[in-house]
CSV table of C-alpha atoms in Angstrom, one decimal:
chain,number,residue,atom,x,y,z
A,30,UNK,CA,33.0,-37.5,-6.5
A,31,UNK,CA,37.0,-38.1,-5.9
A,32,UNK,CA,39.0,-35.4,-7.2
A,33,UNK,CA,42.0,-37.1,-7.2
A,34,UNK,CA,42.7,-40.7,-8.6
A,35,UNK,CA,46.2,-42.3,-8.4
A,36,UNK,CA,46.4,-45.2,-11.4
A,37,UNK,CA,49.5,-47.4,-10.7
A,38,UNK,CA,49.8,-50.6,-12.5
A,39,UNK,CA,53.0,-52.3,-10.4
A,40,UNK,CA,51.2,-54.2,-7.1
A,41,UNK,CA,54.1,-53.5,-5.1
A,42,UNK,CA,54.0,-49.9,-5.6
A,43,UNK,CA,50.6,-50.1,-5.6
A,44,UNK,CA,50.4,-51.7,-2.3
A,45,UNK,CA,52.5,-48.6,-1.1
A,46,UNK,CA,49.9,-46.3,-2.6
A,47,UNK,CA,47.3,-47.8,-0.8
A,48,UNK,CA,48.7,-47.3,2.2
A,49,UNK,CA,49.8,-43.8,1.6
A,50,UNK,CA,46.1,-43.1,0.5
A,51,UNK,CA,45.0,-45.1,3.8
A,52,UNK,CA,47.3,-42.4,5.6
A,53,UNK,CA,45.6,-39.2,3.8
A,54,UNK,CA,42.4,-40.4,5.2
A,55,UNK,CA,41.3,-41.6,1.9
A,56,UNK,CA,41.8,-38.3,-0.1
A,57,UNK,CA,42.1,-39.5,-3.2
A,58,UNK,CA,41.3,-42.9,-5.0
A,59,UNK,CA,43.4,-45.6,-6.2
A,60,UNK,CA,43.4,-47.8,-9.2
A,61,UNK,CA,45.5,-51.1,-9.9
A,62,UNK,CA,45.6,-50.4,-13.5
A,63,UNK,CA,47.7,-49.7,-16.5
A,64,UNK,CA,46.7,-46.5,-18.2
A,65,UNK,CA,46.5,-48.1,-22.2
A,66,UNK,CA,45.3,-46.9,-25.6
A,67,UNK,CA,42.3,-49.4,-24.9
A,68,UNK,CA,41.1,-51.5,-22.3
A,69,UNK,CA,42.1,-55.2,-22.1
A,70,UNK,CA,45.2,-57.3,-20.4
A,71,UNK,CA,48.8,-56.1,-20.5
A,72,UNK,CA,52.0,-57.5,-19.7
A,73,UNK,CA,53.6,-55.4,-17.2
A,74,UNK,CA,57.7,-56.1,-16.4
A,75,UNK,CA,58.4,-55.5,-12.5
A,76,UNK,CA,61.8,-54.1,-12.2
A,77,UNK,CA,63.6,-53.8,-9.1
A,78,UNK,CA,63.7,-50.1,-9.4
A,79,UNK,CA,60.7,-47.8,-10.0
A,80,UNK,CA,61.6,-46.3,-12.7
A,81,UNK,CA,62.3,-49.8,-14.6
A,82,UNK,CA,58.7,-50.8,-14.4
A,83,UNK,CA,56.8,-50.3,-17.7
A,84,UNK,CA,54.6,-52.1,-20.1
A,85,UNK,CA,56.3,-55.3,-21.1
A,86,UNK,CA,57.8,-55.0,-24.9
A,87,UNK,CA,56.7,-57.7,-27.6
A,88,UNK,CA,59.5,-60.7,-26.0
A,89,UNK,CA,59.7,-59.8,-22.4
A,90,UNK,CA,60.4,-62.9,-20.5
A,91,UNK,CA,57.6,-64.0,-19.0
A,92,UNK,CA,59.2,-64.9,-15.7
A,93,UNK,CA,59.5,-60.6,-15.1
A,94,UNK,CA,56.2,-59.7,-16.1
A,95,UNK,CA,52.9,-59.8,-14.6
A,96,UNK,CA,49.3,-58.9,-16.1
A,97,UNK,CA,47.7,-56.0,-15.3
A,98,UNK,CA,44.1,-55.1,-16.7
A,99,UNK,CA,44.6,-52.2,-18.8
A,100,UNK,CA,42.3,-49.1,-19.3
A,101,UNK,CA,41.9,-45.5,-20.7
A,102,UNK,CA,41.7,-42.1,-18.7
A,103,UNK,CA,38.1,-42.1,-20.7
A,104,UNK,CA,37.0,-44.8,-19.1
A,105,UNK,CA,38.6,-43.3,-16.0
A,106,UNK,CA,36.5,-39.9,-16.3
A,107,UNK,CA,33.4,-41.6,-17.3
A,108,UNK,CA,33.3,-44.2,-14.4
A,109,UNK,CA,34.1,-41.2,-11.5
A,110,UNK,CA,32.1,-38.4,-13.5
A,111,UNK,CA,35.2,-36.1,-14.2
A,112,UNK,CA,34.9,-32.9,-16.3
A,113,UNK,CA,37.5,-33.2,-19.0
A,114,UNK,CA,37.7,-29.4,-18.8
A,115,UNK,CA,38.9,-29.1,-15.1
A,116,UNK,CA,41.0,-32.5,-15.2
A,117,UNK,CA,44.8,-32.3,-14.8
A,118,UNK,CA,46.4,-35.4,-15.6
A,119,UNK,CA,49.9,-35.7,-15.1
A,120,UNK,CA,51.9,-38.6,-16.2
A,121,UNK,CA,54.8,-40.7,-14.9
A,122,UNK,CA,54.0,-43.9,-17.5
A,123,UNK,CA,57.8,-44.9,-18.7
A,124,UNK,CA,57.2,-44.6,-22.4
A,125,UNK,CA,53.3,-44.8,-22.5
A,126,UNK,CA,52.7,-41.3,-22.2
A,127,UNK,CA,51.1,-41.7,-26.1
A,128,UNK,CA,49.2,-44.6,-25.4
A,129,UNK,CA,47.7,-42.9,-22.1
A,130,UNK,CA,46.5,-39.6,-24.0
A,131,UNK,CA,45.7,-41.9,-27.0
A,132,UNK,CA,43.5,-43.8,-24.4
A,133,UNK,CA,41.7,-39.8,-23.2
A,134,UNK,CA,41.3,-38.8,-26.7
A,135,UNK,CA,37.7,-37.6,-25.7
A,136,UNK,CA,39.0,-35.9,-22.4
A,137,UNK,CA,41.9,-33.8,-24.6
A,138,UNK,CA,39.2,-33.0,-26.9
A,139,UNK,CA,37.3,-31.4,-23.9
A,140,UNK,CA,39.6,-29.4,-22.1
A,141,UNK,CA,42.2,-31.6,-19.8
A,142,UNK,CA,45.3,-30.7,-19.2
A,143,UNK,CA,48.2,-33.3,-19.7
A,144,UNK,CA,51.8,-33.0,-17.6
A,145,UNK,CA,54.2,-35.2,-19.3
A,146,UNK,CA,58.2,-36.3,-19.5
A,147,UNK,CA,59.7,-35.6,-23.1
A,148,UNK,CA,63.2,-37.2,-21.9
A,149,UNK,CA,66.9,-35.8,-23.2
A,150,UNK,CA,67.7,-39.6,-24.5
A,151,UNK,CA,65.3,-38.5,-27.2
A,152,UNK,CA,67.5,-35.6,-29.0
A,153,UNK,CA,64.2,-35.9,-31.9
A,154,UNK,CA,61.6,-35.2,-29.3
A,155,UNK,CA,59.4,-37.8,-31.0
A,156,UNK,CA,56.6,-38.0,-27.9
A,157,UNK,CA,55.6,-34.2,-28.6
A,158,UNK,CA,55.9,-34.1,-32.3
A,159,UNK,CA,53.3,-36.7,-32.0
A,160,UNK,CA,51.3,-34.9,-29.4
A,161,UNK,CA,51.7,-31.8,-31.6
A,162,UNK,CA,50.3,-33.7,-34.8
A,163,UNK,CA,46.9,-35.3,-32.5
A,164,UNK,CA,46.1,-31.8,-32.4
A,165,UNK,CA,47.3,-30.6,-28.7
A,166,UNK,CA,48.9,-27.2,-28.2
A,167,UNK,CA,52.5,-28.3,-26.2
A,168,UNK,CA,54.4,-26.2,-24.1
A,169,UNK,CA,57.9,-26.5,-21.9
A,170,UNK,CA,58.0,-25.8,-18.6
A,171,UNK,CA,61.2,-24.4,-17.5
A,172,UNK,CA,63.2,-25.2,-14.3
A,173,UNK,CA,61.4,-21.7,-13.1
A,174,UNK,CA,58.4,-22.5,-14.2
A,175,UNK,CA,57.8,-20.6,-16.6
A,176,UNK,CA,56.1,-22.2,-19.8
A,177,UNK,CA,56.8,-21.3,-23.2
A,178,UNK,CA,55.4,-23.0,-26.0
A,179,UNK,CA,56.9,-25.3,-28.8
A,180,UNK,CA,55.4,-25.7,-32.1
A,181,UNK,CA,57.6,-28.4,-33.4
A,182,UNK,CA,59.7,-31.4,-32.3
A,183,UNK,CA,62.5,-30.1,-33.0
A,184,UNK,CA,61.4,-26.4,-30.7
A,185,UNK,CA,61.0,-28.9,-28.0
A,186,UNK,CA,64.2,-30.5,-28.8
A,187,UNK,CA,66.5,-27.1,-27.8
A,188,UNK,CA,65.3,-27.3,-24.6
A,189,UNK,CA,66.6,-30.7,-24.0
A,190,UNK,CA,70.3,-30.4,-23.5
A,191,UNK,CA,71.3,-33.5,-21.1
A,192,UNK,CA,70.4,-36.8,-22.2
A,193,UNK,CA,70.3,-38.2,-18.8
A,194,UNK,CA,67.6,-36.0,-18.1
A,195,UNK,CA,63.7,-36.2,-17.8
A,196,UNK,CA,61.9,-32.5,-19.0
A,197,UNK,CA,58.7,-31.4,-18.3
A,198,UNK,CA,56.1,-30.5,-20.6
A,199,UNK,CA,52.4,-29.5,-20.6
A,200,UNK,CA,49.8,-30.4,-23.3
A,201,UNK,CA,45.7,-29.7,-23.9
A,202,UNK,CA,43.5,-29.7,-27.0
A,203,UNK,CA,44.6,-26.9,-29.9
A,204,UNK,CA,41.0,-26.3,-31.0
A,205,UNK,CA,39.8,-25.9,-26.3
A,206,UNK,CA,42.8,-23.7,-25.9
A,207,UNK,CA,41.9,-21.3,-28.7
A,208,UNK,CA,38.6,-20.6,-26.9
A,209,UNK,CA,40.2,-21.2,-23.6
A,210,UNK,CA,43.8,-19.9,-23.0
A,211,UNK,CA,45.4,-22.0,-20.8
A,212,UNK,CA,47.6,-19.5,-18.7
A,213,UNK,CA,44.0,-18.1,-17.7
A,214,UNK,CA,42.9,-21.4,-17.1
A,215,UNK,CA,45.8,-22.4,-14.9
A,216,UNK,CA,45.5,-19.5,-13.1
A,217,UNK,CA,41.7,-19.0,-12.5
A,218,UNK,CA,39.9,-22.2,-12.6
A,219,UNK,CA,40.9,-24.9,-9.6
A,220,UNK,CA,41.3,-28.1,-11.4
A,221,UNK,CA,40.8,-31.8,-11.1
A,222,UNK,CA,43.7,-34.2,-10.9
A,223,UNK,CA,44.1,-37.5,-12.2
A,224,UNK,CA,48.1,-39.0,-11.0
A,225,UNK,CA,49.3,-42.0,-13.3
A,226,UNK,CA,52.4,-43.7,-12.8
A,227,UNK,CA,53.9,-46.9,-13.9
């Protein structure tokens, strides 16, 4: 069973995944994929930069875009036989973040642990009110690392002081983590990881 699978839906940076995963003696698996809500065809726009490539918006040219088969981190665990409750799945998705753990619902529900960008352009914090109101448990992890944890939007908004910047935050299920704390889980049990980016 892999314990690591990279999803990228760009094929030029996937190509570069490949190799690097050709380079690490085939350590983890790759997927050319776009981590979605639900399976099924997407429109994806391919920036010249990394960090401009992201799920095409209702409009997009088509000329910039190409189409990626979409799918769901459930479909993801299912297919390589994870365990939601030793997955770590951290997130680099350019806005999808809530359609990616959308797409796991049944993976939050049963334990995995989400790392995602709440970015300072966002002074409202809307990504983690929403993960707060799915029924995850959200905490900030500070430059440090420490992690203290938000309750609201607007707690995770305070931390965000520079709109230029990206934060981190971590997410699982409320109703795992009352039977599971997660600094014991972090700290005890090894984990799985699943590394998206788009």
């Amino acid at each position: 069973i892999a314990r690591a699978v990279a999803v990228e839906a760009s094929p030029t940076t996937y190509a570069e995944l490949c190799r690097t995963a050709a380079l690490c003696g085939g350590r983890f698996a790759t997927e050319h994929r776009a981590l979605t809500a639900a399976p099924g065809p997407v429109r994806f726009e391919q920036g010249v930069a990394h960090a401009s490539r992201h799920i095409a918006a209702q409009g997009a040219p088509a000329s910039q875009t190409v189409t990626v088969e979409g799918t769901t981190l459930d479909a993801l665990v299912a297919s390589y036989g994870l365990d939601p409750a030793l997955l770590l799945v951290k997130l680099d998705v350019e806005g999808a973040e809530l359609a990616s753990i959308t797409g796991g619902a049944a993976a939050l529900a049963g334990g995995a642990i989400f790392l995602y960008e709440d970015h300072g352009k966002d002074p409202r914090s809307e990504l983690t009110g929403q993960l707060l109101a799915l029924g995850a448990d959200c905490w900030f992890i500070a430059d440090d690392g420490a992690m203290i944890a938000v309750d609201s939007a607007a707690a995770a908004s305070r931390f965000k002081l520079d709109p230029r910047r990206g934060y981190n935050f971590v997410c699982t299920s409320r109703s795992y983590a009352r039977a599971h704390p997660l600094a014991a889980r972090l700290a005890g049990t090894p984990t799985t990881s699943a590394n998206t980016s788009s």
